[in-house]
Amino acid sequence: MKALIACEFSGIVRNAFLDRGVDAVSCDLLPTEQKGPHIEGDVVCLLERKWDLIIAHPPCTHIAVSGARWFKGKEKEQAEAIEFFMRFANANCPCICVENPISIMSTRYRKPDQIVQPWMFGHGETKATCLWLKGLPPLKPTKIVTGRDSRVHKEPPSPDRWKNRSRTYPGLAAAMADQWRGGSI
């Protein structure tokens, strides 16, 4: 299986798949934070290649409902963000997961197939994460925990705030790799 983990600088999802024997590569405009196969650059040209699985984390700045108060005057940026999101949703690949927070894509595209939380995968935190799926089953929770804190929402202002909020929780990445490494449903 060949997997593209798009728009991932952290390497968390990519390495979860690598650890389970999947030929996975991440791609982002930023360098990777963890050692592993990574292409630093624009992911769009990689969508033309043959992949068995694409997991995409397109930027949410201009489409997440948490930033709705900033939408006015940014119609061009929002249209570009929607178009970028849809490149993944419409990619020629049998198995696709496009991940984003609660966003306008629920009305501009369609409702997500699933909304997951870190507490469903061993992390005592909340962070609603929408998954738009093609050829993949919804994820099954692996370790439901209590102590649900909204740490990502309390992240203090800093130059790295957006990076800290965008990293995938390792438990969620492990569930993706364990449950989706076999391919389509």
mmCIF file with all atom_site columns, C-alpha atoms in Angstrom:
data_model
loop_
_atom_site.group_PDB
_atom_site.id
_atom_site.type_symbol
_atom_site.label_atom_id
_atom_site.label_alt_id
_atom_site.label_comp_id
_atom_site.label_asym_id
_atom_site.label_entity_id
_atom_site.label_seq_id
_atom_site.pdbx_PDB_ins_code
_atom_site.Cartn_x
_atom_site.Cartn_y
_atom_site.Cartn_z
_atom_site.occupancy
_atom_site.B_iso_or_equiv
_atom_site.pdbx_formal_charge
_atom_site.auth_seq_id
_atom_site.auth_comp_id
_atom_site.auth_asym_id
_atom_site.auth_atom_id
_atom_site.pdbx_PDB_model_num
ATOM 1   C CA . MET A 1 1   ? 0.000   0.000  0.000   1.00 0.00 ? 1   MET A CA 1
ATOM 2   C CA . LYS A 1 2   ? 1.235   3.490  -0.902  1.00 0.00 ? 2   LYS A CA 1
ATOM 3   C CA . ALA A 1 3   ? -0.082  6.299  1.306   1.00 0.00 ? 3   ALA A CA 1
ATOM 4   C CA . LEU A 1 4   ? 0.208   10.060 0.931   1.00 0.00 ? 4   LEU A CA 1
ATOM 5   C CA . ILE A 1 5   ? -0.204  12.064 4.124   1.00 0.00 ? 5   ILE A CA 1
ATOM 6   C CA . ALA A 1 6   ? -0.864  15.519 2.730   1.00 0.00 ? 6   ALA A CA 1
ATOM 7   C CA . CYS A 1 7   ? -0.318  18.808 4.522   1.00 0.00 ? 7   CYS A CA 1
ATOM 8   C CA . GLU A 1 8   ? 1.412   17.158 7.476   1.00 0.00 ? 8   GLU A CA 1
ATOM 9   C CA . PHE A 1 9   ? 4.593   18.671 8.875   1.00 0.00 ? 9   PHE A CA 1
ATOM 10  C CA . SER A 1 10  ? 4.545   16.770 12.174  1.00 0.00 ? 10  SER A CA 1
ATOM 11  C CA . GLY A 1 11  ? 5.083   13.272 10.765  1.00 0.00 ? 11  GLY A CA 1
ATOM 12  C CA . ILE A 1 12  ? 2.724   11.795 13.373  1.00 0.00 ? 12  ILE A CA 1
ATOM 13  C CA . VAL A 1 13  ? 0.257   10.181 10.952  1.00 0.00 ? 13  VAL A CA 1
ATOM 14  C CA . ARG A 1 14  ? 2.961   9.237  8.446   1.00 0.00 ? 14  ARG A CA 1
ATOM 15  C CA . ASN A 1 15  ? 5.030   7.480  11.113  1.00 0.00 ? 15  ASN A CA 1
ATOM 16  C CA . ALA A 1 16  ? 1.995   5.625  12.466  1.00 0.00 ? 16  ALA A CA 1
ATOM 17  C CA . PHE A 1 17  ? 1.549   4.088  9.015   1.00 0.00 ? 17  PHE A CA 1
ATOM 18  C CA . LEU A 1 18  ? 5.280   3.450  8.565   1.00 0.00 ? 18  LEU A CA 1
ATOM 19  C CA . ASP A 1 19  ? 5.368   1.659  11.929  1.00 0.00 ? 19  ASP A CA 1
ATOM 20  C CA . ARG A 1 20  ? 2.741   -0.737 10.575  1.00 0.00 ? 20  ARG A CA 1
ATOM 21  C CA . GLY A 1 21  ? 4.590   -1.525 7.355   1.00 0.00 ? 21  GLY A CA 1
ATOM 22  C CA . VAL A 1 22  ? 2.817   0.902  5.015   1.00 0.00 ? 22  VAL A CA 1
ATOM 23  C CA . ASP A 1 23  ? 4.850   2.761  2.377   1.00 0.00 ? 23  ASP A CA 1
ATOM 24  C CA . ALA A 1 24  ? 3.876   6.257  3.541   1.00 0.00 ? 24  ALA A CA 1
ATOM 25  C CA . VAL A 1 25  ? 5.205   9.705  2.719   1.00 0.00 ? 25  VAL A CA 1
ATOM 26  C CA . SER A 1 26  ? 4.177   13.081 4.090   1.00 0.00 ? 26  SER A CA 1
ATOM 27  C CA . CYS A 1 27  ? 4.178   16.343 2.174   1.00 0.00 ? 27  CYS A CA 1
ATOM 28  C CA . ASP A 1 28  ? 3.984   19.908 3.430   1.00 0.00 ? 28  ASP A CA 1
ATOM 29  C CA . LEU A 1 29  ? 5.403   23.328 2.649   1.00 0.00 ? 29  LEU A CA 1
ATOM 30  C CA . LEU A 1 30  ? 7.252   23.041 5.973   1.00 0.00 ? 30  LEU A CA 1
ATOM 31  C CA . PRO A 1 31  ? 10.017  20.570 6.841   1.00 0.00 ? 31  PRO A CA 1
ATOM 32  C CA . THR A 1 32  ? 9.002   17.534 8.850   1.00 0.00 ? 32  THR A CA 1
ATOM 33  C CA . GLU A 1 33  ? 9.389   17.534 12.632  1.00 0.00 ? 33  GLU A CA 1
ATOM 34  C CA . GLN A 1 34  ? 10.061  13.785 12.844  1.00 0.00 ? 34  GLN A CA 1
ATOM 35  C CA . LYS A 1 35  ? 12.452  11.690 10.823  1.00 0.00 ? 35  LYS A CA 1
ATOM 36  C CA . GLY A 1 36  ? 10.804  9.891  7.925   1.00 0.00 ? 36  GLY A CA 1
ATOM 37  C CA . PRO A 1 37  ? 9.984   10.168 4.199   1.00 0.00 ? 37  PRO A CA 1
ATOM 38  C CA . HIS A 1 38  ? 8.832   13.724 3.597   1.00 0.00 ? 38  HIS A CA 1
ATOM 39  C CA . ILE A 1 39  ? 8.488   15.945 0.556   1.00 0.00 ? 39  ILE A CA 1
ATOM 40  C CA . GLU A 1 40  ? 8.855   19.623 1.346   1.00 0.00 ? 40  GLU A CA 1
ATOM 41  C CA . GLY A 1 41  ? 6.819   21.480 -1.245  1.00 0.00 ? 41  GLY A CA 1
ATOM 42  C CA . ASP A 1 42  ? 3.442   21.839 -2.911  1.00 0.00 ? 42  ASP A CA 1
ATOM 43  C CA . VAL A 1 43  ? 1.368   18.676 -2.589  1.00 0.00 ? 43  VAL A CA 1
ATOM 44  C CA . VAL A 1 44  ? -0.827  19.406 -5.624  1.00 0.00 ? 44  VAL A CA 1
ATOM 45  C CA . CYS A 1 45  ? 1.628   17.848 -8.100  1.00 0.00 ? 45  CYS A CA 1
ATOM 46  C CA . LEU A 1 46  ? 1.685   14.644 -6.015  1.00 0.00 ? 46  LEU A CA 1
ATOM 47  C CA . LEU A 1 47  ? -2.052  14.134 -6.506  1.00 0.00 ? 47  LEU A CA 1
ATOM 48  C CA . GLU A 1 48  ? -1.338  13.013 -10.070 1.00 0.00 ? 48  GLU A CA 1
ATOM 49  C CA . ARG A 1 49  ? 0.601   9.988  -8.793  1.00 0.00 ? 49  ARG A CA 1
ATOM 50  C CA . LYS A 1 50  ? -1.001  6.632  -8.020  1.00 0.00 ? 50  LYS A CA 1
ATOM 51  C CA . TRP A 1 51  ? -1.861  6.319  -4.328  1.00 0.00 ? 51  TRP A CA 1
ATOM 52  C CA . ASP A 1 52  ? -3.815  3.633  -2.498  1.00 0.00 ? 52  ASP A CA 1
ATOM 53  C CA . LEU A 1 53  ? -4.641  6.003  0.348   1.00 0.00 ? 53  LEU A CA 1
ATOM 54  C CA . ILE A 1 54  ? -4.611  9.761  0.831   1.00 0.00 ? 54  ILE A CA 1
ATOM 55  C CA . ILE A 1 55  ? -5.063  11.341 4.242   1.00 0.00 ? 55  ILE A CA 1
ATOM 56  C CA . ALA A 1 56  ? -5.202  15.106 3.856   1.00 0.00 ? 56  ALA A CA 1
ATOM 57  C CA . HIS A 1 57  ? -5.055  17.838 6.466   1.00 0.00 ? 57  HIS A CA 1
ATOM 58  C CA . PRO A 1 58  ? -5.689  20.978 4.376   1.00 0.00 ? 58  PRO A CA 1
ATOM 59  C CA . PRO A 1 59  ? -5.270  24.325 6.151   1.00 0.00 ? 59  PRO A CA 1
ATOM 60  C CA . CYS A 1 60  ? -8.438  25.393 7.933   1.00 0.00 ? 60  CYS A CA 1
ATOM 61  C CA . THR A 1 61  ? -7.704  29.084 8.550   1.00 0.00 ? 61  THR A CA 1
ATOM 62  C CA . HIS A 1 62  ? -10.253 30.384 6.057   1.00 0.00 ? 62  HIS A CA 1
ATOM 63  C CA . ILE A 1 63  ? -12.929 27.689 6.410   1.00 0.00 ? 63  ILE A CA 1
ATOM 64  C CA . ALA A 1 64  ? -13.109 26.673 10.106  1.00 0.00 ? 64  ALA A CA 1
ATOM 65  C CA . VAL A 1 65  ? -16.185 28.032 11.857  1.00 0.00 ? 65  VAL A CA 1
ATOM 66  C CA . SER A 1 66  ? -13.974 29.043 14.791  1.00 0.00 ? 66  SER A CA 1
ATOM 67  C CA . GLY A 1 67  ? -12.623 31.816 12.546  1.00 0.00 ? 67  GLY A CA 1
ATOM 68  C CA . ALA A 1 68  ? -15.967 32.898 11.082  1.00 0.00 ? 68  ALA A CA 1
ATOM 69  C CA . ARG A 1 69  ? -15.658 36.409 12.523  1.00 0.00 ? 69  ARG A CA 1
ATOM 70  C CA . TRP A 1 70  ? -12.654 36.935 10.229  1.00 0.00 ? 70  TRP A CA 1
ATOM 71  C CA . PHE A 1 71  ? -14.377 35.759 7.001   1.00 0.00 ? 71  PHE A CA 1
ATOM 72  C CA . LYS A 1 72  ? -15.586 39.207 5.877   1.00 0.00 ? 72  LYS A CA 1
ATOM 73  C CA . GLY A 1 73  ? -13.180 40.656 3.354   1.00 0.00 ? 73  GLY A CA 1
ATOM 74  C CA . LYS A 1 74  ? -11.422 37.322 2.846   1.00 0.00 ? 74  LYS A CA 1
ATOM 75  C CA . GLU A 1 75  ? -13.726 35.856 0.208   1.00 0.00 ? 75  GLU A CA 1
ATOM 76  C CA . LYS A 1 76  ? -10.832 35.212 -2.200  1.00 0.00 ? 76  LYS A CA 1
ATOM 77  C CA . GLU A 1 77  ? -8.798  33.356 0.448   1.00 0.00 ? 77  GLU A CA 1
ATOM 78  C CA . GLN A 1 78  ? -11.863 31.361 1.443   1.00 0.00 ? 78  GLN A CA 1
ATOM 79  C CA . ALA A 1 79  ? -12.617 30.378 -2.163  1.00 0.00 ? 79  ALA A CA 1
ATOM 80  C CA . GLU A 1 80  ? -8.999  29.230 -2.586  1.00 0.00 ? 80  GLU A CA 1
ATOM 81  C CA . ALA A 1 81  ? -9.183  27.206 0.666   1.00 0.00 ? 81  ALA A CA 1
ATOM 82  C CA . ILE A 1 82  ? -12.398 25.510 -0.497  1.00 0.00 ? 82  ILE A CA 1
ATOM 83  C CA . GLU A 1 83  ? -10.834 24.712 -3.876  1.00 0.00 ? 83  GLU A CA 1
ATOM 84  C CA . PHE A 1 84  ? -7.731  23.265 -2.176  1.00 0.00 ? 84  PHE A CA 1
ATOM 85  C CA . PHE A 1 85  ? -9.878  21.116 0.149   1.00 0.00 ? 85  PHE A CA 1
ATOM 86  C CA . MET A 1 86  ? -11.864 19.831 -2.833  1.00 0.00 ? 86  MET A CA 1
ATOM 87  C CA . ARG A 1 87  ? -8.685  18.790 -4.692  1.00 0.00 ? 87  ARG A CA 1
ATOM 88  C CA . PHE A 1 88  ? -8.263  16.110 -2.034  1.00 0.00 ? 88  PHE A CA 1
ATOM 89  C CA . ALA A 1 89  ? -11.937 15.174 -1.846  1.00 0.00 ? 89  ALA A CA 1
ATOM 90  C CA . ASN A 1 90  ? -11.996 14.699 -5.630  1.00 0.00 ? 90  ASN A CA 1
ATOM 91  C CA . ALA A 1 91  ? -8.563  13.075 -6.014  1.00 0.00 ? 91  ALA A CA 1
ATOM 92  C CA . ASN A 1 92  ? -8.291  9.959  -8.172  1.00 0.00 ? 92  ASN A CA 1
ATOM 93  C CA . CYS A 1 93  ? -7.645  7.567  -5.306  1.00 0.00 ? 93  CYS A CA 1
ATOM 94  C CA . PRO A 1 94  ? -9.766  4.685  -3.964  1.00 0.00 ? 94  PRO A CA 1
ATOM 95  C CA . CYS A 1 95  ? -9.353  5.599  -0.264  1.00 0.00 ? 95  CYS A CA 1
ATOM 96  C CA . ILE A 1 96  ? -9.419  9.187  0.948   1.00 0.00 ? 96  ILE A CA 1
ATOM 97  C CA . CYS A 1 97  ? -9.775  10.905 4.306   1.00 0.00 ? 97  CYS A CA 1
ATOM 98  C CA . VAL A 1 98  ? -9.933  14.689 4.375   1.00 0.00 ? 98  VAL A CA 1
ATOM 99  C CA . GLU A 1 99  ? -9.582  15.937 7.946   1.00 0.00 ? 99  GLU A CA 1
ATOM 100 C CA . ASN A 1 100 ? -10.586 19.384 9.193   1.00 0.00 ? 100 ASN A CA 1
ATOM 101 C CA . PRO A 1 101 ? -12.252 20.978 12.198  1.00 0.00 ? 101 PRO A CA 1
ATOM 102 C CA . ILE A 1 102 ? -15.920 21.887 12.074  1.00 0.00 ? 102 ILE A CA 1
ATOM 103 C CA . SER A 1 103 ? -16.057 24.114 9.022   1.00 0.00 ? 103 SER A CA 1
ATOM 104 C CA . ILE A 1 104 ? -18.108 25.588 6.238   1.00 0.00 ? 104 ILE A CA 1
ATOM 105 C CA . MET A 1 105 ? -17.323 22.465 4.192   1.00 0.00 ? 105 MET A CA 1
ATOM 106 C CA . SER A 1 106 ? -20.386 20.872 5.817   1.00 0.00 ? 106 SER A CA 1
ATOM 107 C CA . THR A 1 107 ? -22.510 23.209 3.690   1.00 0.00 ? 107 THR A CA 1
ATOM 108 C CA . ARG A 1 108 ? -20.163 23.986 0.786   1.00 0.00 ? 108 ARG A CA 1
ATOM 109 C CA . TYR A 1 109 ? -19.403 20.306 0.124   1.00 0.00 ? 109 TYR A CA 1
ATOM 110 C CA . ARG A 1 110 ? -21.297 17.887 2.374   1.00 0.00 ? 110 ARG A CA 1
ATOM 111 C CA . LYS A 1 111 ? -21.546 16.900 5.999   1.00 0.00 ? 111 LYS A CA 1
ATOM 112 C CA . PRO A 1 112 ? -18.569 14.874 7.255   1.00 0.00 ? 112 PRO A CA 1
ATOM 113 C CA . ASP A 1 113 ? -18.885 11.121 7.483   1.00 0.00 ? 113 ASP A CA 1
ATOM 114 C CA . GLN A 1 114 ? -17.623 11.185 11.051  1.00 0.00 ? 114 GLN A CA 1
ATOM 115 C CA . ILE A 1 115 ? -16.622 13.564 13.822  1.00 0.00 ? 115 ILE A CA 1
ATOM 116 C CA . VAL A 1 116 ? -14.002 12.183 16.200  1.00 0.00 ? 116 VAL A CA 1
ATOM 117 C CA . GLN A 1 117 ? -12.511 13.451 19.448  1.00 0.00 ? 117 GLN A CA 1
ATOM 118 C CA . PRO A 1 118 ? -9.074  12.773 21.006  1.00 0.00 ? 118 PRO A CA 1
ATOM 119 C CA . TRP A 1 119 ? -10.784 11.260 24.083  1.00 0.00 ? 119 TRP A CA 1
ATOM 120 C CA . MET A 1 120 ? -12.026 8.432  21.843  1.00 0.00 ? 120 MET A CA 1
ATOM 121 C CA . PHE A 1 121 ? -8.401  7.415  21.195  1.00 0.00 ? 121 PHE A CA 1
ATOM 122 C CA . GLY A 1 122 ? -6.686  7.659  24.577  1.00 0.00 ? 122 GLY A CA 1
ATOM 123 C CA . HIS A 1 123 ? -6.220  11.408 25.027  1.00 0.00 ? 123 HIS A CA 1
ATOM 124 C CA . GLY A 1 124 ? -8.225  13.200 27.738  1.00 0.00 ? 124 GLY A CA 1
ATOM 125 C CA . GLU A 1 125 ? -8.961  16.212 25.584  1.00 0.00 ? 125 GLU A CA 1
ATOM 126 C CA . THR A 1 126 ? -11.577 17.625 23.262  1.00 0.00 ? 126 THR A CA 1
ATOM 127 C CA . LYS A 1 127 ? -10.955 18.727 19.691  1.00 0.00 ? 127 LYS A CA 1
ATOM 128 C CA . ALA A 1 128 ? -13.809 17.965 17.303  1.00 0.00 ? 128 ALA A CA 1
ATOM 129 C CA . THR A 1 129 ? -12.254 16.649 14.109  1.00 0.00 ? 129 THR A CA 1
ATOM 130 C CA . CYS A 1 130 ? -14.379 16.055 11.025  1.00 0.00 ? 130 CYS A CA 1
ATOM 131 C CA . LEU A 1 131 ? -13.506 13.257 8.615   1.00 0.00 ? 131 LEU A CA 1
ATOM 132 C CA . TRP A 1 132 ? -14.786 13.203 5.050   1.00 0.00 ? 132 TRP A CA 1
ATOM 133 C CA . LEU A 1 133 ? -14.256 9.648  3.858   1.00 0.00 ? 133 LEU A CA 1
ATOM 134 C CA . LYS A 1 134 ? -14.161 7.852  0.515   1.00 0.00 ? 134 LYS A CA 1
ATOM 135 C CA . GLY A 1 135 ? -13.665 4.084  0.436   1.00 0.00 ? 135 GLY A CA 1
ATOM 136 C CA . LEU A 1 136 ? -12.851 3.977  4.153   1.00 0.00 ? 136 LEU A CA 1
ATOM 137 C CA . PRO A 1 137 ? -14.973 2.920  7.123   1.00 0.00 ? 137 PRO A CA 1
ATOM 138 C CA . PRO A 1 138 ? -15.566 5.313  10.015  1.00 0.00 ? 138 PRO A CA 1
ATOM 139 C CA . LEU A 1 139 ? -12.958 4.921  12.734  1.00 0.00 ? 139 LEU A CA 1
ATOM 140 C CA . LYS A 1 140 ? -13.851 2.834  15.753  1.00 0.00 ? 140 LYS A CA 1
ATOM 141 C CA . PRO A 1 141 ? -12.840 4.321  19.123  1.00 0.00 ? 141 PRO A CA 1
ATOM 142 C CA . THR A 1 142 ? -9.832  2.519  20.580  1.00 0.00 ? 142 THR A CA 1
ATOM 143 C CA . LYS A 1 143 ? -9.596  3.844  24.138  1.00 0.00 ? 143 LYS A CA 1
ATOM 144 C CA . ILE A 1 144 ? -12.304 6.112  25.535  1.00 0.00 ? 144 ILE A CA 1
ATOM 145 C CA . VAL A 1 145 ? -10.974 8.167  28.432  1.00 0.00 ? 145 VAL A CA 1
ATOM 146 C CA . THR A 1 146 ? -12.341 10.731 30.878  1.00 0.00 ? 146 THR A CA 1
ATOM 147 C CA . GLY A 1 147 ? -10.836 14.056 31.907  1.00 0.00 ? 147 GLY A CA 1
ATOM 148 C CA . ARG A 1 148 ? -11.868 15.896 28.789  1.00 0.00 ? 148 ARG A CA 1
ATOM 149 C CA . ASP A 1 149 ? -10.008 19.213 28.641  1.00 0.00 ? 149 ASP A CA 1
ATOM 150 C CA . SER A 1 150 ? -10.059 21.645 25.726  1.00 0.00 ? 150 SER A CA 1
ATOM 151 C CA . ARG A 1 151 ? -6.289  22.210 25.751  1.00 0.00 ? 151 ARG A CA 1
ATOM 152 C CA . VAL A 1 152 ? -5.989  23.191 22.077  1.00 0.00 ? 152 VAL A CA 1
ATOM 153 C CA . HIS A 1 153 ? -8.567  25.933 22.549  1.00 0.00 ? 153 HIS A CA 1
ATOM 154 C CA . LYS A 1 154 ? -6.617  27.275 25.535  1.00 0.00 ? 154 LYS A CA 1
ATOM 155 C CA . GLU A 1 155 ? -3.317  27.390 23.642  1.00 0.00 ? 155 GLU A CA 1
ATOM 156 C CA . PRO A 1 156 ? -1.847  30.828 24.484  1.00 0.00 ? 156 PRO A CA 1
ATOM 157 C CA . PRO A 1 157 ? -0.969  33.270 21.723  1.00 0.00 ? 157 PRO A CA 1
ATOM 158 C CA . SER A 1 158 ? 2.429   32.544 20.207  1.00 0.00 ? 158 SER A CA 1
ATOM 159 C CA . PRO A 1 159 ? 4.060   32.285 16.779  1.00 0.00 ? 159 PRO A CA 1
ATOM 160 C CA . ASP A 1 160 ? 3.622   28.481 16.953  1.00 0.00 ? 160 ASP A CA 1
ATOM 161 C CA . ARG A 1 161 ? 0.020   28.466 18.214  1.00 0.00 ? 161 ARG A CA 1
ATOM 162 C CA . TRP A 1 162 ? -1.370  27.315 14.860  1.00 0.00 ? 162 TRP A CA 1
ATOM 163 C CA . LYS A 1 163 ? 1.189   24.498 14.646  1.00 0.00 ? 163 LYS A CA 1
ATOM 164 C CA . ASN A 1 164 ? 0.464   23.288 18.163  1.00 0.00 ? 164 ASN A CA 1
ATOM 165 C CA . ARG A 1 165 ? -3.264  23.267 17.457  1.00 0.00 ? 165 ARG A CA 1
ATOM 166 C CA . SER A 1 166 ? -2.926  21.455 14.131  1.00 0.00 ? 166 SER A CA 1
ATOM 167 C CA . ARG A 1 167 ? -0.950  18.367 15.172  1.00 0.00 ? 167 ARG A CA 1
ATOM 168 C CA . THR A 1 168 ? -2.833  15.071 15.039  1.00 0.00 ? 168 THR A CA 1
ATOM 169 C CA . TYR A 1 169 ? -3.036  13.229 18.350  1.00 0.00 ? 169 TYR A CA 1
ATOM 170 C CA . PRO A 1 170 ? -0.918  10.036 18.277  1.00 0.00 ? 170 PRO A CA 1
ATOM 171 C CA . GLY A 1 171 ? -3.860  7.868  19.403  1.00 0.00 ? 171 GLY A CA 1
ATOM 172 C CA . LEU A 1 172 ? -5.956  9.066  16.464  1.00 0.00 ? 172 LEU A CA 1
ATOM 173 C CA . ALA A 1 173 ? -3.032  8.507  14.071  1.00 0.00 ? 173 ALA A CA 1
ATOM 174 C CA . ALA A 1 174 ? -2.579  4.968  15.412  1.00 0.00 ? 174 ALA A CA 1
ATOM 175 C CA . ALA A 1 175 ? -6.287  4.233  14.927  1.00 0.00 ? 175 ALA A CA 1
ATOM 176 C CA . MET A 1 176 ? -6.096  5.468  11.325  1.00 0.00 ? 176 MET A CA 1
ATOM 177 C CA . ALA A 1 177 ? -3.087  3.265  10.629  1.00 0.00 ? 177 ALA A CA 1
ATOM 178 C CA . ASP A 1 178 ? -4.486  0.194  12.396  1.00 0.00 ? 178 ASP A CA 1
ATOM 179 C CA . GLN A 1 179 ? -7.947  0.441  10.838  1.00 0.00 ? 179 GLN A CA 1
ATOM 180 C CA . TRP A 1 180 ? -7.191  1.804  7.362   1.00 0.00 ? 180 TRP A CA 1
ATOM 181 C CA . ARG A 1 181 ? -3.888  0.180  6.362   1.00 0.00 ? 181 ARG A CA 1
ATOM 182 C CA . GLY A 1 182 ? -5.759  -2.663 4.672   1.00 0.00 ? 182 GLY A CA 1
ATOM 183 C CA . GLY A 1 183 ? -7.341  -0.429 2.048   1.00 0.00 ? 183 GLY A CA 1
ATOM 184 C CA . SER A 1 184 ? -10.909 0.158  1.014   1.00 0.00 ? 184 SER A CA 1
ATOM 185 C CA . ILE A 1 185 ? -14.139 -1.244 2.449   1.00 0.00 ? 185 ILE A CA 1
#
